C-alpha cells in the first residue's frame, strides 16, 4: 500500500484500488442500485441537487424540504440494502477492523454535476472518520477549513483513489467543483461515483 498524501489533514490514498477491485465494486453497486434506485434529492431550499444519490447500510442520507438527515428507509419505502463486502473491506483495512460503518452514501455525478462546499456533520460521533471511494470519471476535490471561506487546496480524485477524513480534518469544508466527464471507461454510462462510509449512531 502506498503512503497516503496528507492534504489539510485529509489522507489521500492514490490508486488504492486495482482495476479488478474497482470492477468488483461497480458490479456490487449495480445490485444496490436495483434495490435502492438513485434519486435526485431536493435541498431544504427547494432546489434539486445536481448529484443523484442512494445509500446502503442501516441508514441512508436523505435531503428534502424537511432538511438533511439519516433515514432508515429509501424514499420509496424500502429498507436500504447491505453495504457490499468489498466496500466494507476498505474500511476494515484503513479505519477499523471491528467497528462497522452504518451508512454507505452513494453519489453519482452525471456530466455537469458538482457538490458545493459542505461539512459532514449529521453523525453522532466525530471521532470516527468518513472514508470516501472514487470510481469512474475524475473529480476536482476542494478542501477548505473548519469554518466557511478562507484559503482552499484542490486535488483531482481519480478512479480507485480513497480518502480518509478524520481527526482535525473531520469537520473541514470540502466539495467537488467539477468532473472531467468521459475521462474514465469504468462506468457504462460515464460519470463519477463517490461512496462515503460513515458511522452514524
Ligand atoms: C465526492 N466527497 O468526492 C464528495 N465527504 O464526491 C465528500 O463529500 C466527502 O470525499 C467526506 C469525506 C470524504 C469525502
Ligand atoms: Fe462530504
Coordinates of N, CA and C and ligand atoms in Angstrom, one line a residue:
X1 N 0.9 -1.2 0.0 CA 0.0 0.0 0.0 C 0.9 1.3 0.0
X2 N 0.7 2.2 -0.9 CA 1.4 3.4 -0.9 C 1.0 4.3 0.3
X3 N 2.0 5.1 0.8 CA 1.7 6.0 1.8 C 0.7 7.0 1.3
X4 N -0.2 7.5 2.1 CA -1.2 8.5 1.7 C -0.5 9.8 1.6
X5 N -1.1 10.7 0.7 CA -0.8 12.1 0.6 C -1.6 12.7 1.7
X6 N -1.0 13.7 2.5 CA -1.8 14.4 3.5 C -2.0 15.8 3.0
X7 N -3.3 16.2 2.9 CA -3.7 17.5 2.4 C -4.7 18.1 3.4
X8 N -4.3 19.1 4.2 CA -5.1 19.7 5.2 C -5.7 18.7 6.1
X9 N -5.0 17.6 6.5 CA -5.4 16.6 7.4 C -6.2 15.5 6.7
X10 N -6.6 15.6 5.4 CA -7.2 14.5 4.7 C -6.1 13.6 4.3
X11 N -6.3 12.3 4.4 CA -5.4 11.3 3.9 C -5.9 10.8 2.6
X12 N -5.0 10.9 1.5 CA -5.5 10.6 0.2 C -4.6 9.4 -0.3
X13 N -5.3 8.3 -0.5 CA -4.6 7.1 -0.9 C -4.8 7.0 -2.4
X14 N -3.8 7.5 -3.2 CA -4.0 7.4 -4.7 C -3.8 6.0 -5.1
X15 N -4.7 5.6 -6.1 CA -4.6 4.3 -6.7 C -4.7 3.1 -5.7
X16 N -5.6 3.3 -4.7 CA -5.7 2.3 -3.7 C -6.3 1.0 -4.2
X17 N -7.3 1.2 -5.1 CA -8.0 0.0 -5.7 C -7.5 -0.4 -7.1
X18 N -7.2 -1.6 -7.3 CA -6.8 -2.1 -8.6 C -8.0 -2.0 -9.5
X19 N -7.7 -2.2 -10.8 CA -8.8 -2.2 -11.8 C -9.8 -3.3 -11.5
X20 N -9.3 -4.5 -11.1 CA -10.2 -5.6 -10.8 C -11.1 -5.3 -9.6
X21 N -10.5 -4.7 -8.6 CA -11.2 -4.3 -7.4 C -12.3 -3.3 -7.7
X22 N -11.9 -2.3 -8.5 CA -12.9 -1.3 -8.9 C -14.1 -1.9 -9.7
X23 N -13.8 -2.8 -10.6 CA -14.9 -3.5 -11.3 C -15.7 -4.3 -10.4
X24 N -15.1 -5.0 -9.4 CA -15.9 -5.8 -8.5 C -16.9 -4.9 -7.7
X25 N -16.4 -3.7 -7.3 CA -17.3 -2.8 -6.5 C -18.4 -2.3 -7.4
X26 N -18.1 -1.9 -8.7 CA -19.1 -1.4 -9.6 C -20.2 -2.5 -9.8
X27 N -19.8 -3.8 -9.9 CA -20.7 -4.9 -10.0 C -21.6 -5.0 -8.8
X28 N -21.0 -4.9 -7.6 CA -21.8 -5.0 -6.4 C -22.8 -3.8 -6.3
X29 N -22.4 -2.6 -6.8 CA -23.2 -1.4 -6.7 C -24.4 -1.5 -7.6
X30 N -24.3 -2.3 -8.7 CA -25.5 -2.5 -9.5 C -26.6 -3.2 -8.7
X31 N -26.2 -4.1 -7.9 CA -27.2 -4.8 -7.0 C -27.8 -3.8 -6.1
X32 N -27.0 -3.0 -5.5 CA -27.5 -1.9 -4.5 C -28.5 -1.0 -5.2
X33 N -28.1 -0.6 -6.4 CA -29.0 0.4 -7.2 C -30.3 -0.2 -7.7
X34 N -30.3 -1.5 -7.9 CA -31.6 -2.1 -8.3 C -32.5 -2.2 -7.2
X35 N -32.0 -2.4 -5.9 CA -32.9 -2.4 -4.8 C -33.2 -1.0 -4.3
X36 N -32.3 -0.1 -4.4 CA -32.4 1.3 -3.9 C -32.0 2.2 -5.0
X37 N -32.9 2.6 -6.0 CA -32.5 3.4 -7.1 C -32.0 4.8 -6.7
X38 N -31.1 5.3 -7.6 CA -30.6 6.6 -7.4 C -31.8 7.6 -7.5
X39 N -31.8 8.6 -6.7 CA -32.8 9.7 -6.7 C -32.2 11.0 -6.7
X40 N -32.9 12.0 -7.0 CA -32.4 13.4 -7.0 C -32.9 14.1 -5.8
X41 N -32.1 14.3 -4.8 CA -32.6 14.9 -3.5 C -32.8 16.4 -3.8
X42 N -33.8 16.9 -3.0 CA -34.1 18.3 -3.0 C -33.4 18.9 -1.8
X43 N -32.8 20.1 -2.0 CA -32.2 20.7 -0.8 C -33.4 21.3 0.0
X44 N -33.2 21.6 1.3 CA -34.3 22.2 2.1 C -34.8 23.5 1.5
X45 N -34.0 24.1 0.6 CA -34.4 25.4 0.0 C -35.2 25.1 -1.3
X46 N -35.5 23.9 -1.6 CA -36.3 23.5 -2.7 C -35.7 23.5 -4.1
X47 N -34.3 23.4 -4.1 CA -33.6 23.3 -5.4 C -33.1 21.8 -5.5
X48 N -33.2 21.2 -6.6 CA -32.7 19.8 -6.7 C -31.2 19.8 -6.7
X49 N -30.5 18.9 -6.1 CA -29.1 18.7 -6.2 C -28.7 18.2 -7.5
X50 N -27.5 18.5 -8.0 CA -27.1 18.0 -9.4 C -26.6 16.6 -9.3
X51 N -26.3 16.2 -8.1 CA -25.8 14.8 -7.9 C -27.0 13.9 -7.6
X52 N -27.1 12.7 -8.1 CA -28.1 11.7 -7.7 C -27.5 10.8 -6.6
X53 N -28.4 10.3 -5.8 CA -27.9 9.6 -4.6 C -28.7 8.4 -4.3
X54 N -28.1 7.5 -3.6 CA -28.8 6.4 -2.9 C -27.8 6.0 -1.8
X55 N -28.2 5.0 -1.0 CA -27.4 4.5 0.1 C -27.5 3.0 0.3
X56 N -26.5 2.5 1.1 CA -26.6 1.1 1.6 C -26.3 1.2 3.1
X57 N -26.7 0.1 3.8 CA -26.4 0.1 5.2 C -27.7 0.3 6.0
X58 N -27.5 0.4 7.4 CA -28.7 0.6 8.2 C -29.4 1.9 7.9
X59 N -28.6 2.9 7.7 CA -29.1 4.3 7.4 C -28.7 4.7 6.0
X60 N -29.6 5.6 5.4 CA -29.3 6.3 4.2 C -29.4 7.8 4.5
X61 N -28.6 8.5 3.7 CA -28.7 10.0 4.0 C -29.6 10.6 3.0
X62 N -30.6 11.4 3.4 CA -31.6 12.0 2.5 C -31.7 13.5 2.8
X63 N -32.2 14.1 1.8 CA -32.5 15.6 1.9 C -33.8 15.9 1.2
X64 N -34.6 16.7 1.9 CA -35.9 17.1 1.3 C -36.3 18.4 2.0
X65 N -37.6 18.8 1.8 CA -38.0 20.1 2.4 C -37.9 20.1 3.9
X66 N -37.9 18.9 4.5 CA -37.7 18.8 6.0 C -36.3 18.9 6.5
X67 N -35.3 19.0 5.5 CA -33.9 19.1 5.9 C -33.1 17.9 5.6
X68 N -31.9 17.9 6.0 CA -30.9 16.8 5.8 C -31.0 15.9 7.0
X69 N -31.0 14.6 6.8 CA -30.9 13.6 7.9 C -30.6 12.2 7.4
X70 N -30.3 11.4 8.4 CA -30.2 9.9 8.1 C -31.6 9.3 8.3
X71 N -31.9 8.4 7.4 CA -33.3 7.7 7.5 C -33.1 6.2 7.3
X72 N -34.0 5.5 7.9 CA -34.0 4.0 7.9 C -34.5 3.5 6.6
X73 N -35.2 4.3 5.8 CA -35.8 3.8 4.5 C -35.4 4.8 3.3
X74 N -35.3 4.2 2.2 CA -35.3 4.9 0.9 C -36.6 5.6 0.7
X75 N -36.5 6.7 -0.1 CA -37.8 7.5 -0.3 C -38.9 6.6 -0.9
X76 N -38.6 5.4 -1.5 CA -39.6 4.5 -2.0 C -40.2 3.6 -0.9
X77 N -39.7 3.7 0.3 CA -40.2 3.0 1.5 C -39.5 1.7 1.8
X78 N -38.5 1.3 1.0 CA -37.8 0.0 1.3 C -36.7 0.3 2.2
X79 N -36.2 -0.7 3.0 CA -35.0 -0.6 3.8 C -33.8 -0.6 2.8
X80 N -32.7 0.0 3.3 CA -31.5 0.1 2.4 C -30.9 -1.3 2.3
X81 N -30.3 -1.6 1.1 CA -29.6 -2.9 1.0 C -28.3 -2.8 1.9
X82 N -27.7 -4.0 2.1 CA -26.5 -4.1 2.9 C -25.3 -3.4 2.1
X83 N -24.4 -2.9 2.9 CA -23.1 -2.4 2.3 C -22.3 -3.5 1.7
X84 N -22.0 -3.5 0.4 CA -21.3 -4.6 -0.2 C -20.0 -4.9 0.5
X85 N -19.6 -6.2 0.6 CA -18.4 -6.7 1.3 C -17.1 -6.0 0.8
X86 N -16.9 -5.9 -0.6 CA -15.7 -5.2 -1.0 C -15.6 -3.8 -0.6
X87 N -16.7 -3.1 -0.3 CA -16.6 -1.7 0.2 C -16.3 -1.7 1.7
X88 N -17.0 -2.6 2.4 CA -16.7 -2.8 3.9 C -15.3 -3.1 4.1
X89 N -14.7 -3.9 3.2 CA -13.3 -4.3 3.4 C -12.3 -3.2 3.4
X90 N -12.6 -2.1 2.6 CA -11.7 -1.0 2.5 C -11.7 -0.3 3.9
X91 N -12.9 -0.1 4.5 CA -13.0 0.5 5.8 C -12.2 -0.4 6.8
X92 N -12.4 -1.7 6.7 CA -11.7 -2.5 7.7 C -10.2 -2.4 7.6
X93 N -9.7 -2.2 6.4 CA -8.2 -2.1 6.2 C -7.7 -0.7 6.6
X94 N -8.5 0.3 6.4 CA -7.9 1.7 6.6 C -8.4 2.4 7.8
X95 N -9.5 1.9 8.4 CA -10.1 2.6 9.6 C -10.1 1.7 10.8
X96 N -10.9 0.6 10.8 CA -11.1 -0.2 11.9 C -11.6 -1.6 11.5
X97 N -11.0 -2.7 12.0 CA -11.4 -4.0 11.6 C -12.7 -4.5 12.3
X98 N -13.1 -3.8 13.3 CA -14.2 -4.3 14.1 C -15.4 -3.4 14.0
X99 N -15.2 -2.1 14.3 CA -16.4 -1.2 14.2 C -16.8 -1.0 12.8
X100 N -18.1 -1.2 12.5 CA -18.6 -1.1 11.1 C -19.3 0.2 10.9
X101 N -19.1 0.8 9.7 CA -19.9 2.0 9.3 C -21.4 1.6 9.1
X102 N -22.3 2.5 9.4 CA -23.7 2.2 9.3 C -24.4 2.8 8.0
X103 N -23.6 3.5 7.3 CA -24.1 4.1 6.1 C -23.0 4.2 5.0
X104 N -23.4 3.8 3.8 CA -22.6 4.0 2.6 C -23.4 4.9 1.7
X105 N -23.1 6.2 1.7 CA -23.8 7.1 0.8 C -23.2 7.0 -0.6
X106 N -24.0 6.8 -1.6 CA -23.5 6.7 -3.0 C -24.0 7.9 -3.7
X107 N -23.0 8.7 -4.2 CA -23.3 9.9 -5.0 C -22.9 9.6 -6.5
X108 N -23.8 9.9 -7.4 CA -23.5 9.8 -8.8 C -23.5 11.1 -9.5
X109 N -22.3 11.4 -10.1 CA -22.2 12.7 -10.9 C -22.3 12.5 -12.3
X110 N -23.4 12.9 -12.9 CA -23.5 12.9 -14.4 C -22.7 14.1 -14.9
X111 N -22.6 14.3 -16.2 CA -21.9 15.4 -16.8 C -22.5 16.7 -16.2
X112 N -21.6 17.6 -15.8 CA -22.0 18.9 -15.2 C -22.4 18.9 -13.8
X113 N -22.5 17.7 -13.1 CA -22.8 17.7 -11.7 C -21.7 18.2 -10.9
X114 N -22.0 18.7 -9.7 CA -21.0 19.2 -8.8 C -21.5 19.1 -7.4
X115 N -20.7 19.3 -6.4 CA -21.2 19.3 -5.0 C -20.5 20.5 -4.3
X116 N -21.4 21.4 -3.8 CA -20.9 22.6 -3.1 C -20.2 22.3 -1.8
X117 N -19.4 23.3 -1.4 CA -18.6 23.1 -0.1 C -19.6 22.8 1.0
X118 N -19.3 21.8 1.8 CA -20.1 21.4 2.9 C -19.2 20.7 4.0
X119 N -19.8 20.6 5.2 CA -19.3 19.8 6.2 C -20.1 18.5 6.3
X120 N -19.5 17.4 6.8 CA -20.3 16.2 7.1 C -20.5 16.2 8.6
X121 N -21.7 16.6 9.0 CA -21.8 16.8 10.5 C -23.2 16.3 11.0
X122 N -23.8 15.3 10.3 CA -25.1 14.8 10.7 C -24.9 13.5 11.5
X123 N -23.6 13.1 11.8 CA -23.3 11.9 12.5 C -23.2 12.2 14.0
X124 N -23.3 11.2 14.9 CA -23.3 11.5 16.3 C -21.9 11.6 16.9
X125 N -20.9 10.9 16.3 CA -19.6 10.9 16.9 C -18.5 11.2 15.9
X126 N -18.0 12.4 16.0 CA -17.0 12.9 15.0 C -15.6 12.2 15.3
X127 N -15.5 11.4 16.3 CA -14.2 10.6 16.4 C -14.0 9.6 15.3
X128 N -15.1 9.2 14.7 CA -15.0 8.2 13.6 C -14.8 9.0 12.3
X129 N -13.9 8.6 11.5 CA -13.6 9.4 10.2 C -14.7 9.0 9.2
X130 N -14.7 9.8 8.1 CA -15.5 9.4 7.0 C -14.5 9.0 5.9
X131 N -14.8 7.9 5.3 CA -13.9 7.3 4.2 C -14.6 7.4 2.9
X132 N -13.9 7.9 1.9 CA -14.6 8.0 0.6 C -13.8 7.3 -0.5
X133 N -14.5 6.7 -1.4 CA -14.0 5.9 -2.6 C -14.5 6.6 -3.9
X134 N -13.6 6.9 -4.8 CA -13.9 7.5 -6.1 C -13.8 6.4 -7.2
X135 N -14.8 6.4 -8.0 CA -14.9 5.5 -9.1 C -15.4 6.2 -10.4
X136 N -14.8 5.9 -11.5 CA -15.2 6.5 -12.8 C -14.4 7.8 -13.1
X137 N -15.2 8.8 -13.6 CA -14.5 10.0 -14.1 C -13.8 10.7 -12.9
X138 N -12.8 11.5 -13.3 CA -12.1 12.3 -12.3 C -12.9 13.4 -11.8
X139 N -12.7 13.8 -10.5 CA -13.4 14.9 -9.9 C -12.4 15.8 -9.2
X140 N -12.7 17.1 -9.3 CA -11.8 18.1 -8.7 C -12.3 18.3 -7.3
X141 N -11.5 17.8 -6.3 CA -11.9 17.9 -4.9 C -11.3 19.1 -4.2
X142 N -12.1 19.9 -3.6 CA -11.6 21.1 -2.9 C -11.7 21.0 -1.4
X143 N -10.7 21.3 -0.7 CA -10.7 21.2 0.7 C -10.4 22.6 1.3
X144 N -11.2 23.0 2.3 CA -11.1 24.3 2.9 C -10.8 24.2 4.4
X145 N -11.5 24.8 5.2 CA -11.2 25.0 6.6 C -12.4 24.6 7.5
X146 N -12.3 24.6 8.8 CA -13.4 24.1 9.6 C -14.5 25.2 9.8
X147 N -14.2 26.4 9.2 CA -15.3 27.4 9.1 C -15.4 27.7 7.6
X148 N -16.5 28.2 7.2 CA -16.7 28.6 5.8 C -15.7 29.6 5.3
X149 N -15.3 29.5 4.1 CA -14.4 30.5 3.5 C -12.9 30.3 3.8
X150 N -12.1 31.3 3.4 CA -10.7 31.1 3.6 C -10.0 30.4 2.4
X151 N -8.7 30.2 2.6 CA -7.9 29.5 1.5 C -8.3 28.1 1.4
X152 N -8.2 27.6 0.2 CA -8.5 26.2 -0.1 C -7.4 25.5 -0.9
X153 N -7.4 24.2 -0.9 CA -6.5 23.4 -1.8 C -7.3 22.5 -2.6
X154 N -6.9 22.2 -3.8 CA -7.7 21.2 -4.6 C -6.8 20.1 -5.1
X155 N -7.4 19.0 -5.4 CA -6.7 17.8 -5.9 C -7.7 17.0 -6.8
X156 N -7.2 16.5 -7.9 CA -8.1 15.6 -8.7 C -8.1 14.3 -8.1
X157 N -9.3 13.8 -7.8 CA -9.5 12.4 -7.4 C -9.8 11.5 -8.6
X158 N -9.1 10.5 -8.7 CA -9.3 9.6 -9.9 C -9.9 8.2 -9.4
X159 N -10.3 7.5 -10.4 CA -10.9 6.2 -10.1 C -10.0 5.3 -9.3
X160 N -10.4 4.8 -8.2 CA -9.6 3.9 -7.3 C -8.9 4.6 -6.2
X161 N -9.0 6.0 -6.2 CA -8.5 6.7 -5.0 C -9.4 6.6 -3.8
X162 N -8.8 6.6 -2.6 CA -9.6 6.5 -1.4 C -9.1 7.7 -0.5
X163 N -10.1 8.4 0.2 CA -9.8 9.5 1.0 C -10.3 9.2 2.4
X164 N -9.5 9.5 3.4 CA -10.0 9.4 4.8 C -10.0 10.7 5.5
X165 N -11.1 11.2 5.9 CA -11.3 12.5 6.6 C -11.5 12.3 8.0
X166 N -10.5 12.4 8.8 CA -10.6 12.2 10.3 C -9.8 13.1 11.1
X167 N -9.8 13.0 12.4 CA -9.0 13.8 13.3 C -9.5 15.3 13.1
X168 N -8.5 16.2 13.1 CA -8.8 17.6 13.0 C -9.5 18.0 11.7
X169 N -9.3 17.1 10.6 CA -10.0 17.4 9.3 C -11.4 17.0 9.3
X170 N -11.9 16.3 10.3 CA -13.2 15.7 10.2 C -14.3 16.7 9.9
X171 N -14.2 17.9 10.4 CA -15.2 18.9 10.2 C -14.8 20.0 9.2
X172 N -13.8 19.7 8.3 CA -13.4 20.6 7.3 C -14.5 20.7 6.2
X173 N -14.7 21.9 5.7 CA -15.5 22.1 4.5 C -14.8 21.5 3.3
X174 N -15.5 20.9 2.4 CA -15.0 20.2 1.2 C -16.1 20.1 0.1
X175 N -15.7 19.9 -1.1 CA -16.7 19.8 -2.2 C -16.1 19.3 -3.5
X176 N -16.9 19.1 -4.5 CA -16.4 18.7 -5.8 C -16.8 19.9 -6.8
X177 N -15.8 20.6 -7.3 CA -16.0 21.7 -8.2 C -16.6 21.2 -9.6
X178 N -16.0 20.2 -10.1 CA -16.5 19.7 -11.4 C -15.9 18.3 -11.6
X179 N -16.4 17.6 -12.6 CA -15.8 16.4 -13.0 C -15.3 16.5 -14.5
X180 N -14.4 15.6 -14.8 CA -14.0 15.5 -16.2 C -14.8 14.4 -16.9
X181 N -15.9 14.8 -17.5 CA -16.8 13.8 -18.0 C -16.1 13.0 -19.1
X182 N -16.2 11.7 -19.1 CA -15.6 10.9 -20.2 C -14.1 10.6 -19.9
X183 N -13.6 10.9 -18.8 CA -12.2 10.7 -18.5 C -11.9 9.2 -18.1
X184 N -12.9 8.5 -17.8 CA -12.7 7.1 -17.4 C -13.7 6.2 -18.2
X185 N -13.3 4.9 -18.4 CA -14.3 4.0 -19.1 C -14.9 3.0 -18.1
X186 N -14.6 3.2 -16.8 CA -15.1 2.2 -15.8 C -16.6 2.1 -15.8
X187 N -17.3 3.2 -15.8 CA -18.8 3.1 -15.7 C -19.4 3.1 -17.1
X188 N -20.4 2.3 -17.3 CA -21.0 2.1 -18.6 C -21.5 3.4 -19.2
X189 N -22.1 4.2 -18.4 CA -22.7 5.5 -19.0 C -21.8 6.7 -18.6
X190 N -20.6 6.4 -18.2 CA -19.7 7.5 -17.8 C -20.1 8.2 -16.5
X191 N -19.5 9.3 -16.2 CA -19.8 9.9 -14.9 C -18.9 9.4 -13.8
X192 N -19.2 9.9 -12.6 CA -18.4 9.6 -11.4 C -19.3 9.1 -10.3
X193 N -18.8 8.0 -9.6 CA -19.4 7.6 -8.4 C -18.5 7.9 -7.2
X194 N -19.1 8.4 -6.1 CA -18.3 8.5 -4.9 C -19.1 7.9 -3.8
X195 N -18.4 7.0 -3.1 CA -19.0 6.3 -1.9 C -18.4 6.9 -0.7
X196 N -19.3 7.2 0.3 CA -18.8 7.7 1.6 C -19.3 6.8 2.7
X197 N -18.4 6.2 3.5 CA -18.7 5.3 4.6 C -18.7 6.1 5.9
X198 N -19.8 6.0 6.7 CA -19.9 6.8 7.9 C -20.4 5.9 9.1
X199 N -19.9 6.1 10.3 CA -20.5 5.7 11.5 C -21.5 6.7 11.8
X200 N -22.8 6.3 12.0 CA -23.9 7.3 12.2 C -24.3 7.5 13.7
X201 N -24.5 6.4 14.4 CA -25.1 6.5 15.7 C -24.1 6.9 16.8
Ligands
LIG1 C1 -17.1 13.5 -3.5 N1 -17.0 13.7 -1.2 O1 -16.0 13.1 -3.5 C2 -17.7 14.1 -2.3 N2 -17.1 13.7 2.4 O2 -17.9 13.3 -4.5 C3 -17.3 14.1 0.1 O3 -18.2 14.9 0.3 C4 -16.6 13.5 1.2 O4 -14.7 12.8 -0.1 C5 -16.5 13.2 3.4 C6 -15.3 12.6 3.4 C7 -14.7 12.4 2.2 C8 -15.3 12.9 1.0
LIG2 FE1 -18.6 15.2 2.3

